[in-house]
Coordinates of C-alpha atoms and ligand atoms in Angstrom, one line a residue:
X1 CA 17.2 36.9 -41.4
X2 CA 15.5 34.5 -38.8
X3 CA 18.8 32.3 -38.3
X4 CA 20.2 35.7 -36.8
X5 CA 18.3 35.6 -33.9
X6 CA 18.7 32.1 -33.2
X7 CA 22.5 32.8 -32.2
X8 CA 23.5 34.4 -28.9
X9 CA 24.7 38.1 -28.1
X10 CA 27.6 38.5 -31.5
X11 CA 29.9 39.6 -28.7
X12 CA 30.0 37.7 -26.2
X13 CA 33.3 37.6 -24.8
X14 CA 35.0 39.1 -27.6
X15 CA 37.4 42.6 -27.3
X16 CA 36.8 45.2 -29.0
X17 CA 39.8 47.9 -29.5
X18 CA 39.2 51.4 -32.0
X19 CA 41.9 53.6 -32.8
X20 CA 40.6 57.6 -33.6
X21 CA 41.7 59.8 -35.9
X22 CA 40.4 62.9 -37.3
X23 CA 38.6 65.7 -35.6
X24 CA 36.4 65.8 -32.4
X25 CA 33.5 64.6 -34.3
X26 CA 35.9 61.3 -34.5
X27 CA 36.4 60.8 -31.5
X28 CA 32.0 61.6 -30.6
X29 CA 31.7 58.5 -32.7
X30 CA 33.9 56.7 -31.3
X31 CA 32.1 57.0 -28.0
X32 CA 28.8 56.0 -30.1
X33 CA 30.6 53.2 -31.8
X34 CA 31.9 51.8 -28.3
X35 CA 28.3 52.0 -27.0
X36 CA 26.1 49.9 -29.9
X37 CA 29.2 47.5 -29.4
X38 CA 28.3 47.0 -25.9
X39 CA 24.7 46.4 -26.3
X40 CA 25.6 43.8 -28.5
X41 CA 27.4 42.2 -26.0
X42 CA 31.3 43.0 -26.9
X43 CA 33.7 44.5 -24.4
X44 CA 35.9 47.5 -24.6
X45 CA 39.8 47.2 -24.5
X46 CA 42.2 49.4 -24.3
X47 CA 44.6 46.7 -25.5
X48 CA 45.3 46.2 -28.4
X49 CA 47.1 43.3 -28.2
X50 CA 43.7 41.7 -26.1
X51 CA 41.5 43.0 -29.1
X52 CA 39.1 40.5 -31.5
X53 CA 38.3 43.3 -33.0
X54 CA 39.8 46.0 -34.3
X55 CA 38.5 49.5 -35.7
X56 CA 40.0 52.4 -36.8
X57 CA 37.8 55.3 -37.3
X58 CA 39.7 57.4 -39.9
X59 CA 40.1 60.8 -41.4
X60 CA 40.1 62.2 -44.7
X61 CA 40.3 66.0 -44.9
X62 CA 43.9 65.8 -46.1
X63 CA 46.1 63.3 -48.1
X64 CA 48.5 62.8 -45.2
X65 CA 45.7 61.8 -42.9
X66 CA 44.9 59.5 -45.1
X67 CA 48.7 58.1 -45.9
X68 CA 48.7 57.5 -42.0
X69 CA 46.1 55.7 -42.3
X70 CA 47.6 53.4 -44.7
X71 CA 50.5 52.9 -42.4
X72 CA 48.4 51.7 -40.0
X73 CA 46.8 49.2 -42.5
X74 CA 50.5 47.3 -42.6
X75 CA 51.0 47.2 -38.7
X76 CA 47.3 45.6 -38.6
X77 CA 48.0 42.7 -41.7
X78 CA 51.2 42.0 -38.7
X79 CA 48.9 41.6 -35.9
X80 CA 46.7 39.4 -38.6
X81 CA 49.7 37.1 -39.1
X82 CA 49.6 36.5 -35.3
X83 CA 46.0 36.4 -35.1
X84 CA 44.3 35.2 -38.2
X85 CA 40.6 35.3 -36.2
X86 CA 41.2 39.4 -35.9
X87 CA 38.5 41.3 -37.4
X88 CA 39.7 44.8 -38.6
X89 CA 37.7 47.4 -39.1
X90 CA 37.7 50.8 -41.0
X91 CA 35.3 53.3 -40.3
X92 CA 34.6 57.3 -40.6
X93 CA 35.6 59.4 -43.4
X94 CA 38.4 57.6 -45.0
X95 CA 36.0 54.2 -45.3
X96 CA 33.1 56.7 -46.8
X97 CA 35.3 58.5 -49.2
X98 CA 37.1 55.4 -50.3
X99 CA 34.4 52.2 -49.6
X100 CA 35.0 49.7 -51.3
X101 CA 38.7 50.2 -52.3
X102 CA 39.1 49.8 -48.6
X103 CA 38.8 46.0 -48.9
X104 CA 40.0 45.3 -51.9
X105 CA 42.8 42.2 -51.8
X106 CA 45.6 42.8 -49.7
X107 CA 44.2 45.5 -47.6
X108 CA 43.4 43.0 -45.2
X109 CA 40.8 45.3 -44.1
X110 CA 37.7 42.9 -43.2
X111 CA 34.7 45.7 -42.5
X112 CA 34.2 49.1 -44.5
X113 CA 31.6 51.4 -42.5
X114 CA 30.9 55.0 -43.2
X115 CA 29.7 57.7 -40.3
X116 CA 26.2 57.5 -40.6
X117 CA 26.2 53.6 -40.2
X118 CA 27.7 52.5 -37.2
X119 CA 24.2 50.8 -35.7
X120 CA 25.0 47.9 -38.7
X121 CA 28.7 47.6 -37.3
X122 CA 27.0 44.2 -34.8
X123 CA 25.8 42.9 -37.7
X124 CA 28.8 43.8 -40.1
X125 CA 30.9 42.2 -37.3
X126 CA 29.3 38.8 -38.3
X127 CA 29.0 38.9 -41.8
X128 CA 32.8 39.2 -41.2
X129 CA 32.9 36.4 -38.7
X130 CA 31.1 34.2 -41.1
X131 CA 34.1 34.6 -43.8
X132 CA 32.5 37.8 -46.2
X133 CA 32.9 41.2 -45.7
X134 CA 31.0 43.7 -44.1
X135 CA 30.4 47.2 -46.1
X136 CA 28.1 49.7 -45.0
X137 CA 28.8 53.2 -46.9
X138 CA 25.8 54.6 -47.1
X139 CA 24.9 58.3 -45.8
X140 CA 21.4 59.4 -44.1
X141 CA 19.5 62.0 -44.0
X142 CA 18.3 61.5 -40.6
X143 CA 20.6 59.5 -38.3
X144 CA 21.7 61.5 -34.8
X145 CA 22.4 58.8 -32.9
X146 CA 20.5 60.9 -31.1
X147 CA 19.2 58.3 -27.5
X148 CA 22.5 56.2 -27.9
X149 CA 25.0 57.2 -24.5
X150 CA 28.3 57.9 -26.0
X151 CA 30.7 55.4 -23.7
X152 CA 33.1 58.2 -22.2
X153 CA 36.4 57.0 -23.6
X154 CA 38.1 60.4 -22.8
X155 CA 38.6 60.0 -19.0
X156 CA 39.7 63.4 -17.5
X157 CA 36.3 63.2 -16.1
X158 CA 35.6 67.0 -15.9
X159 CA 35.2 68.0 -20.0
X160 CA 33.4 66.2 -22.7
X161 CA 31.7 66.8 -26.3
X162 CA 28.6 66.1 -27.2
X163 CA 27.8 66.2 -31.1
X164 CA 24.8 68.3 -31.7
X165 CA 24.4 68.0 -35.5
X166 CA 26.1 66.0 -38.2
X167 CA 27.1 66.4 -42.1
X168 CA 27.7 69.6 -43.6
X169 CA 26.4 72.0 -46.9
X170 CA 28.3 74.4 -46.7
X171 CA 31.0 72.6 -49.8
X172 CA 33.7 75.1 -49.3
X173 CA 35.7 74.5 -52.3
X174 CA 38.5 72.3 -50.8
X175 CA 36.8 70.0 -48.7
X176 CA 36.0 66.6 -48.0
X177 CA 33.5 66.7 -45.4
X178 CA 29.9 66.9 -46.9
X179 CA 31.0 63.8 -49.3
X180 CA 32.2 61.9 -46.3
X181 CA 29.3 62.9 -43.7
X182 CA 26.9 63.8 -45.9
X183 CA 23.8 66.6 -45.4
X184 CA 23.6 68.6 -42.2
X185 CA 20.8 67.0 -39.7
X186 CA 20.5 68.9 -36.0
X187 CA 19.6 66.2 -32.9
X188 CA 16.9 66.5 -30.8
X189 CA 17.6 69.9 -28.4
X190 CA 16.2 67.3 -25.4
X191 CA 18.2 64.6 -26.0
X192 CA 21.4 66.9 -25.9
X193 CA 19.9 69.1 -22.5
X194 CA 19.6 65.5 -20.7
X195 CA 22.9 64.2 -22.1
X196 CA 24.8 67.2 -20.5
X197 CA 22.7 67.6 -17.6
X198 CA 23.6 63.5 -16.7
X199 CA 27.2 64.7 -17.5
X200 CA 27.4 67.4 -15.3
X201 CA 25.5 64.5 -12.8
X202 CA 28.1 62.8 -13.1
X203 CA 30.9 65.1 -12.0
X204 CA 31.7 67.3 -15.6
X205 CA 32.0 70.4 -15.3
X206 CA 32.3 71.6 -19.2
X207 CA 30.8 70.0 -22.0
X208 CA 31.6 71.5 -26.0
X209 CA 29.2 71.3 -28.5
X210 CA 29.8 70.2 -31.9
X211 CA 29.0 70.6 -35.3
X212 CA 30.6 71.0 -38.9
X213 CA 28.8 74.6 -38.2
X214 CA 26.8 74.7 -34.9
X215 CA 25.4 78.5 -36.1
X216 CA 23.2 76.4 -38.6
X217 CA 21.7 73.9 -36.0
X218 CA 17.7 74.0 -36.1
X219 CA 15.6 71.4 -34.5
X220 CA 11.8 72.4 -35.0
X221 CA 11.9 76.1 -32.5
X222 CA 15.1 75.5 -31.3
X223 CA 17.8 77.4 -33.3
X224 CA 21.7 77.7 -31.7
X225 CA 21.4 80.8 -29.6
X226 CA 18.5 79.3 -28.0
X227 CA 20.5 75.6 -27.6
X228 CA 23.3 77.6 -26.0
X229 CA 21.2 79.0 -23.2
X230 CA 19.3 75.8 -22.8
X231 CA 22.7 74.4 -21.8
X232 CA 24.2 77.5 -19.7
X233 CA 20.7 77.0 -17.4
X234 CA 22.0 74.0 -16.5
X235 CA 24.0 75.0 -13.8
X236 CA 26.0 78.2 -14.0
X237 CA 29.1 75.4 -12.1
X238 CA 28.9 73.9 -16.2
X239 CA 30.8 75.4 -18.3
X240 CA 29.2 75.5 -22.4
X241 CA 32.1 75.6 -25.3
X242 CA 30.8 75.2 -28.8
X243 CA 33.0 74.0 -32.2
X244 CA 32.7 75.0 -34.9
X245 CA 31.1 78.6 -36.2
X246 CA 31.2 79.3 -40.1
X247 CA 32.0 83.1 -39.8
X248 CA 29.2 84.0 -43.0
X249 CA 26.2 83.2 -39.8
X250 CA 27.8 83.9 -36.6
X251 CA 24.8 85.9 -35.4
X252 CA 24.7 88.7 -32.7
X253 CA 21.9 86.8 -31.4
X254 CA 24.5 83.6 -30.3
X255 CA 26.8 86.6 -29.5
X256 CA 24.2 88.2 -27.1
X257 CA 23.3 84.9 -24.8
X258 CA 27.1 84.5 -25.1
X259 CA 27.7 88.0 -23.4
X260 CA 24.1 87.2 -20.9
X261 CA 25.9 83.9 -19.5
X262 CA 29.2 83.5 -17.4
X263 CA 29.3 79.8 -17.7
X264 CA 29.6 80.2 -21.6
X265 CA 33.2 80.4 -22.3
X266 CA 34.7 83.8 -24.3
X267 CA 36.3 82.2 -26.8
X268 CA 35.5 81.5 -30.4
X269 CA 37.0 79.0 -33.0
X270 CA 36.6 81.6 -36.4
X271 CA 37.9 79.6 -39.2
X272 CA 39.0 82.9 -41.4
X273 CA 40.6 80.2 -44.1
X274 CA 42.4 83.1 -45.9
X275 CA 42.7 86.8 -46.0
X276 CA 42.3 87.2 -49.2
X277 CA 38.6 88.0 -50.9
X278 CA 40.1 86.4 -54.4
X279 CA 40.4 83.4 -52.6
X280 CA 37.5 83.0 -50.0
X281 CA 35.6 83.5 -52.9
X282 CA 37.2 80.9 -54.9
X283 CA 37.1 78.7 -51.4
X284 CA 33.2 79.2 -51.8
X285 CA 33.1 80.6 -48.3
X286 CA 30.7 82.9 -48.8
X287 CA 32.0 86.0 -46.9
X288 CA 34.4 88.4 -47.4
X289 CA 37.2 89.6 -45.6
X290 CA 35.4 93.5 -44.6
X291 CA 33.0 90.4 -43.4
X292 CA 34.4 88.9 -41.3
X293 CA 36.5 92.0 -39.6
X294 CA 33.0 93.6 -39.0
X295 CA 32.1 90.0 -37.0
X296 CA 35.2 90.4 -35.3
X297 CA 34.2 93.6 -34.3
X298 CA 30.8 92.6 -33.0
X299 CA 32.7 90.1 -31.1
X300 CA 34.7 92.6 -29.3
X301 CA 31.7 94.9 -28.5
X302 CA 29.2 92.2 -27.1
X303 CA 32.4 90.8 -25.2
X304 CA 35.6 92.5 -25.3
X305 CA 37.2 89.6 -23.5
X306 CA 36.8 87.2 -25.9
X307 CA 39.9 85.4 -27.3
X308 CA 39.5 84.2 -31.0
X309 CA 41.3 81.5 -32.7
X310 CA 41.1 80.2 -36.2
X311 CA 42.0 77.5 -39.0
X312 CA 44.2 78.6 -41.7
X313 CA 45.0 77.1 -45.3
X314 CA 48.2 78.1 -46.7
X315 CA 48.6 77.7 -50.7
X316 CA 45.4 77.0 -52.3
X317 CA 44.9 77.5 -55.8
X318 CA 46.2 80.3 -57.7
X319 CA 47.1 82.2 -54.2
X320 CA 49.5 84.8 -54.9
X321 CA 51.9 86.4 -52.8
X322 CA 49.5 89.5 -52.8
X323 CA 46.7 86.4 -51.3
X324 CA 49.2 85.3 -48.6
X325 CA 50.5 88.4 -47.5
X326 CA 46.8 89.2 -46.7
X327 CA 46.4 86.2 -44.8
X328 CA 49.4 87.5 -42.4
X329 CA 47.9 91.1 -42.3
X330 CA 44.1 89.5 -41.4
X331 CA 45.9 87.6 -38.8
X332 CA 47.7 90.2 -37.6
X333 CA 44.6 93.0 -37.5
X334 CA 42.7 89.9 -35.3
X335 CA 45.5 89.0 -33.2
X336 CA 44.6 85.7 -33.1
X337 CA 45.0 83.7 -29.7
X338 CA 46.2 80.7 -31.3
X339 CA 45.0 79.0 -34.9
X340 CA 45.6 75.5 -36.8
X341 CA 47.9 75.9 -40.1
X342 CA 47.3 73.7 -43.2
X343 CA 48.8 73.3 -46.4
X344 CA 46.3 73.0 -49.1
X345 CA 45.6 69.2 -49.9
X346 CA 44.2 68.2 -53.0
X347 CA 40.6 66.1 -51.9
X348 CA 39.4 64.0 -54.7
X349 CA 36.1 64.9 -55.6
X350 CA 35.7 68.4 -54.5
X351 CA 34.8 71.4 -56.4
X352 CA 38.7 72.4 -55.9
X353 CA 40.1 69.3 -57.3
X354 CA 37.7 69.2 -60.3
X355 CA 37.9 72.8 -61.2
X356 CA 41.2 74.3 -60.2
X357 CA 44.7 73.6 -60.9
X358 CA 46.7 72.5 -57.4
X359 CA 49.5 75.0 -58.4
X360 CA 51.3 76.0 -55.8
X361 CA 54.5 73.7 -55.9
X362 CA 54.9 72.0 -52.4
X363 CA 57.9 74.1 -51.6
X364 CA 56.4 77.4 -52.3
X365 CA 53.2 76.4 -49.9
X366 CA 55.7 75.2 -47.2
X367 CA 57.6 78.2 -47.2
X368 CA 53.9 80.2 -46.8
X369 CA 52.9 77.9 -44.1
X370 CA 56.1 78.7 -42.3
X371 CA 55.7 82.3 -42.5
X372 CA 52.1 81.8 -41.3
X373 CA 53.2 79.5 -38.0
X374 CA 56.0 82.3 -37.5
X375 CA 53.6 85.2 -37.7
X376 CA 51.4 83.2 -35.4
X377 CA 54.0 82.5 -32.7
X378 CA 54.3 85.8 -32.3
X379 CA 50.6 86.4 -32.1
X380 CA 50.6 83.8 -29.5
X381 CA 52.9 84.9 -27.4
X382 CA 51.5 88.6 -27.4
X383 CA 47.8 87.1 -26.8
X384 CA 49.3 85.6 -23.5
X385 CA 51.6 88.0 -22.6
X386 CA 48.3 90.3 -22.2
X387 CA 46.9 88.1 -20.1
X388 CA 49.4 88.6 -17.7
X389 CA 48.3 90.7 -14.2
X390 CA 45.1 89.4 -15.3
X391 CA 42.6 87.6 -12.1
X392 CA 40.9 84.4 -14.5
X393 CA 38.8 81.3 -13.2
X394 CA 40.4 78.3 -14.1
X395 CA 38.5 74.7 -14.3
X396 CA 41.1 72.4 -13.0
X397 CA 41.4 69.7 -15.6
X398 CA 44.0 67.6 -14.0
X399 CA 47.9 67.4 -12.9
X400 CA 50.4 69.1 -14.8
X401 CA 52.4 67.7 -17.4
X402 CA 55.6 69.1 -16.0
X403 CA 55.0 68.6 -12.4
X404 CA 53.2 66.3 -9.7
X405 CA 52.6 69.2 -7.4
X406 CA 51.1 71.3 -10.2
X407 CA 47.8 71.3 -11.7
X408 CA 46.3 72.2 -15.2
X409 CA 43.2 74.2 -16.2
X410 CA 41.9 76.2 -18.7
X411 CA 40.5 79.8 -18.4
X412 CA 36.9 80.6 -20.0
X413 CA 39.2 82.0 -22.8
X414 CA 40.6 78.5 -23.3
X415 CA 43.9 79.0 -22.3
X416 CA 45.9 76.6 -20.6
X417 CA 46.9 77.8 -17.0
X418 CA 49.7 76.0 -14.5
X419 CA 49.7 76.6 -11.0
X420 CA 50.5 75.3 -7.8
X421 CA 48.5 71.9 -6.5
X422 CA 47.5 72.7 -2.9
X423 CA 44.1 70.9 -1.8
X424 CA 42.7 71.1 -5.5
X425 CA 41.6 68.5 -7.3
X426 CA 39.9 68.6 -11.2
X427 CA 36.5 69.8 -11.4
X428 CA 37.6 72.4 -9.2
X429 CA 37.3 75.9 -10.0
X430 CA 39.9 78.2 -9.0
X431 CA 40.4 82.0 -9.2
X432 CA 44.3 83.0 -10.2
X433 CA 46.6 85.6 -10.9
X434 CA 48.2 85.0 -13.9
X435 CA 51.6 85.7 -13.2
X436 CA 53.7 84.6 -16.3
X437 CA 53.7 82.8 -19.9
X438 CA 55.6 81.1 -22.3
X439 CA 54.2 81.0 -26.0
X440 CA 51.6 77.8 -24.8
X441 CA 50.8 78.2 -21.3
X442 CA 50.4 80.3 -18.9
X443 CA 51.4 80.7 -15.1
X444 CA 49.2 81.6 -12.5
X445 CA 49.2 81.8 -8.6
X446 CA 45.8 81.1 -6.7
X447 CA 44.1 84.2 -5.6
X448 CA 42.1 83.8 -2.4
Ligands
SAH1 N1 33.8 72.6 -40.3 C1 34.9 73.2 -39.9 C2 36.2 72.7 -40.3 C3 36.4 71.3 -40.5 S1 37.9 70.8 -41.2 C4 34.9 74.6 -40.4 O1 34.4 74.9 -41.4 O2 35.4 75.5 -39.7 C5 39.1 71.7 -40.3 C6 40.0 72.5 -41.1 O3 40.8 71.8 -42.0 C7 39.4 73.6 -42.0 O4 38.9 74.7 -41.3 C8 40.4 73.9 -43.0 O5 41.3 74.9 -42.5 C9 41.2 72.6 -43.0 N2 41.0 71.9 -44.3 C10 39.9 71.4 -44.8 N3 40.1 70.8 -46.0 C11 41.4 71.1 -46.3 C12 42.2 70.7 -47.4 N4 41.7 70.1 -48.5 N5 43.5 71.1 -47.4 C13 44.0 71.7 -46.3 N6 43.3 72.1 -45.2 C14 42.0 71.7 -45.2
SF4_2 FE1 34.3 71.7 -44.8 FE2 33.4 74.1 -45.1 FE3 31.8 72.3 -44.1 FE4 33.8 73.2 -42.7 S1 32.0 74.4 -43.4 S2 33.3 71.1 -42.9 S3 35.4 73.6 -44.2 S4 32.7 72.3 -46.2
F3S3 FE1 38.5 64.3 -40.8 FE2 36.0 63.6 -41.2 FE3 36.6 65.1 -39.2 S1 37.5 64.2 -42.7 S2 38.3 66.3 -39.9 S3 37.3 63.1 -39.4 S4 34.8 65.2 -40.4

């Protein structure tokens, strides 16, 4: 090992570039990734043209993340023609579930690296320099990342995430995630307080925190409800989201300081998964559906304001039409504000793939997920057509898509608002009238 630290910096000079897929826990360590790179002496390109290195942090959770990836594989063996010093990288889920398959011949993929080892990525960066390559799959028990300053790579400058916990053991049936990101491990409550407080320093006004399953979190004393309010004390001008709850432990406890604190936005990602108790139970998701409408209930008596969205798996195993009909009523008896649709995906590995058949032909699931997206459209559109009349706070995120002389914020419920620009600018919080919708936005005229 001594040789090592004979040679300079790895990085000097040399660009790196990383690509993100996958969820917001991506796109955390992509922040983290960008930082160790740094302190090893390599800079940060948006270009990927520029790059030296390249790294995709990838996705697993179903097979057409995955097939995207791929796709990506053959655009970076082009830029490899052109370049034959580029260093190309695959890291996150995808290079844990599939390690060292990753670089087998062709792939052209030089460094495999899985989530919970991204401090080895200087050094896999040489070995790959020096003409090997550079794997590093395996999971910890332990690792936070917990002191290292995410590089802010999302630039609207007024919300950011901040990963609170990592892996999950939950193993609902049909996922990926606890093989790719391994046991659940909650960071240091100090080291998150000080990374939000130097956010909201800094000019942010709204930072998320995220887990697999924040309700779980536990650090020594410090369970969620009590992370939550450590946040909210902040200032009450920072606003505290959180992603995601498992609905089996929302507790009234989080739901209580969620009521106690304005800055702690009413809304709540619910994944319901299915409406069916022959499938959540076959989903291994531990609750039932009389469950999870008696949360829904407590939701709506510590805050009746509180607008609930959910994830939603069309055609898992065996679902019947009796299952997915009771999918639409459950969504229909939440009225959910808005949710994410999936077709079931077959994961390699997981209980679902080992034990059940995948028997749902694709047509048959497409044709549920379709009457799923339609039910929710409508469900949409009557969530925001309630909100109309309605006096919200917005936090002004930045100019509108549509318009120059409009601006874009969100309410505490997490809807998108458009109204006009005036003096604002983002950061700003502004009280509005919401005057109209469509089935994604809404419209809003400043109240003063
Ligand atoms: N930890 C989060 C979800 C992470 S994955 C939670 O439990 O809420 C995000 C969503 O992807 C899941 O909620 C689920 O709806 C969907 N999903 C996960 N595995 C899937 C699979 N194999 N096929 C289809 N959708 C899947
Ligand atoms: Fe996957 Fe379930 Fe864990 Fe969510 S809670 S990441 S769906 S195993
Ligand atoms: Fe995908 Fe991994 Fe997130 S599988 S959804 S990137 S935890």
């Amino acid at each position: 090992m001594e040789f090592k630290s004979l040679r300079p910096l790895t990085g000097e000079g040399k660009q790196l570039f990383i690509e993100t897929y996958g969820c917001q826990m991506n796109a955390g360590d992509s922040e983290i990734v960008v930082s160790i790179m740094q302190e090893h002496g390599y800079r940060y390109t948006e270009d990927i043209n520029k790059a030296d290195i390249i790294l995709i942090n990838t996705c697993s959770i179903r097979d057409n993340a995955e097939q995207r990836i791929w796709g990506r594989l053959s655009a970076m063996r082009q830029l490899k023609k052109r370049k034959p010093s580029l260093i190309v990288g695959i890291i996150g889920c995808m290079a844990e579930r599939l390690k060292e398959q990753l670089i087998e011949k062709g792939t052209g993929v030089d460094i495999v690296a899985g989530p919970d080892s991204y401090r080895s990525l200087p050094d896999l960066v040489r070995t790959a320099e020096d003409g090997s390559k550079g794997i590093n799959v395996e999971l910890s028990k332990e690792e936070t990342y917990a002191e290292i300053a995410p590089v802010r790579l999302d630039k609207n400058g007024v919300s950011a995430f901040i990963a609170i916990m990592r892996g999950c053991n939950n193993y609902c049936a049909y996922c990926v995630v606890p093989y790719t990101r391994g046991i659940e491990r909650s960071r240091d409550p100090q080291t998150i307080v000080s990374e939000a407080r130097t956010l909201f320093e800094n000019g942010y006004r709204e930072v998320t925190l995220l887990g697999q399953n924040v309700n779980s979190y536990s650090y020594g004393e410090v369970s969620f409800p009590e992370l939550m309010a450590m946040v909210a004390e902040i200032s009450p001008l920072l606003r505290v989201r959180f992603a995601t709850s498992h609905p089996k432990d929302i507790s009234d406890r989080l739901l209580e300081v969620m009521a106690r604190y304005d800055n702690i936005c009413k809304a709540i990602h619910l994944p319901a998964q299915s409406g069916s108790n022959e499938m959540l139970k076959k989903m291994n998701r531990k609750y039932t559906r009389e469950w999870y409408l008696e949360r829904i209930a407590a939701i709506g008596r510590y805050m009746p304001e509180c607008a609930i969205t959910t994830d939603l798996i069309a055609g898992f195993c065996g679902e019947t039409l009796e299952d997915h009909s009771q999918t639409l009523s459950l969504m229909r008896q939440v009225g959910y504000a808005s949710a994410f649709m999936f077709k079931y995906s077959e994961r390699p590995g997981t209980f679902s793939a080992r034990h059940f058949a995948d028997d749902i032909d694709d047509d048959e699931k497409t044709r549920r997920l379709n009457e799923i997206i339609a039910l929710q459209n409508q469900l949409s559109i009557e969530s925001n057509q309630a909100e109309v009349g309605k006096i919200r706070e917005v936090l002004v995120e930045g100019i509108s898509k549509r318009s120059e002389e409009q601006l874009c914020g969100r309410t505490s419920q997490n809807k998108m608002v458009v109204f006009d620009r005036k003096n604002h600018k983002a950061g700003d919080y502004i009280t509005v009238k919401i005057t109209g919708c469509s089935s994604a936005t809404l419209f809003g005229e400043e109240v003063l």
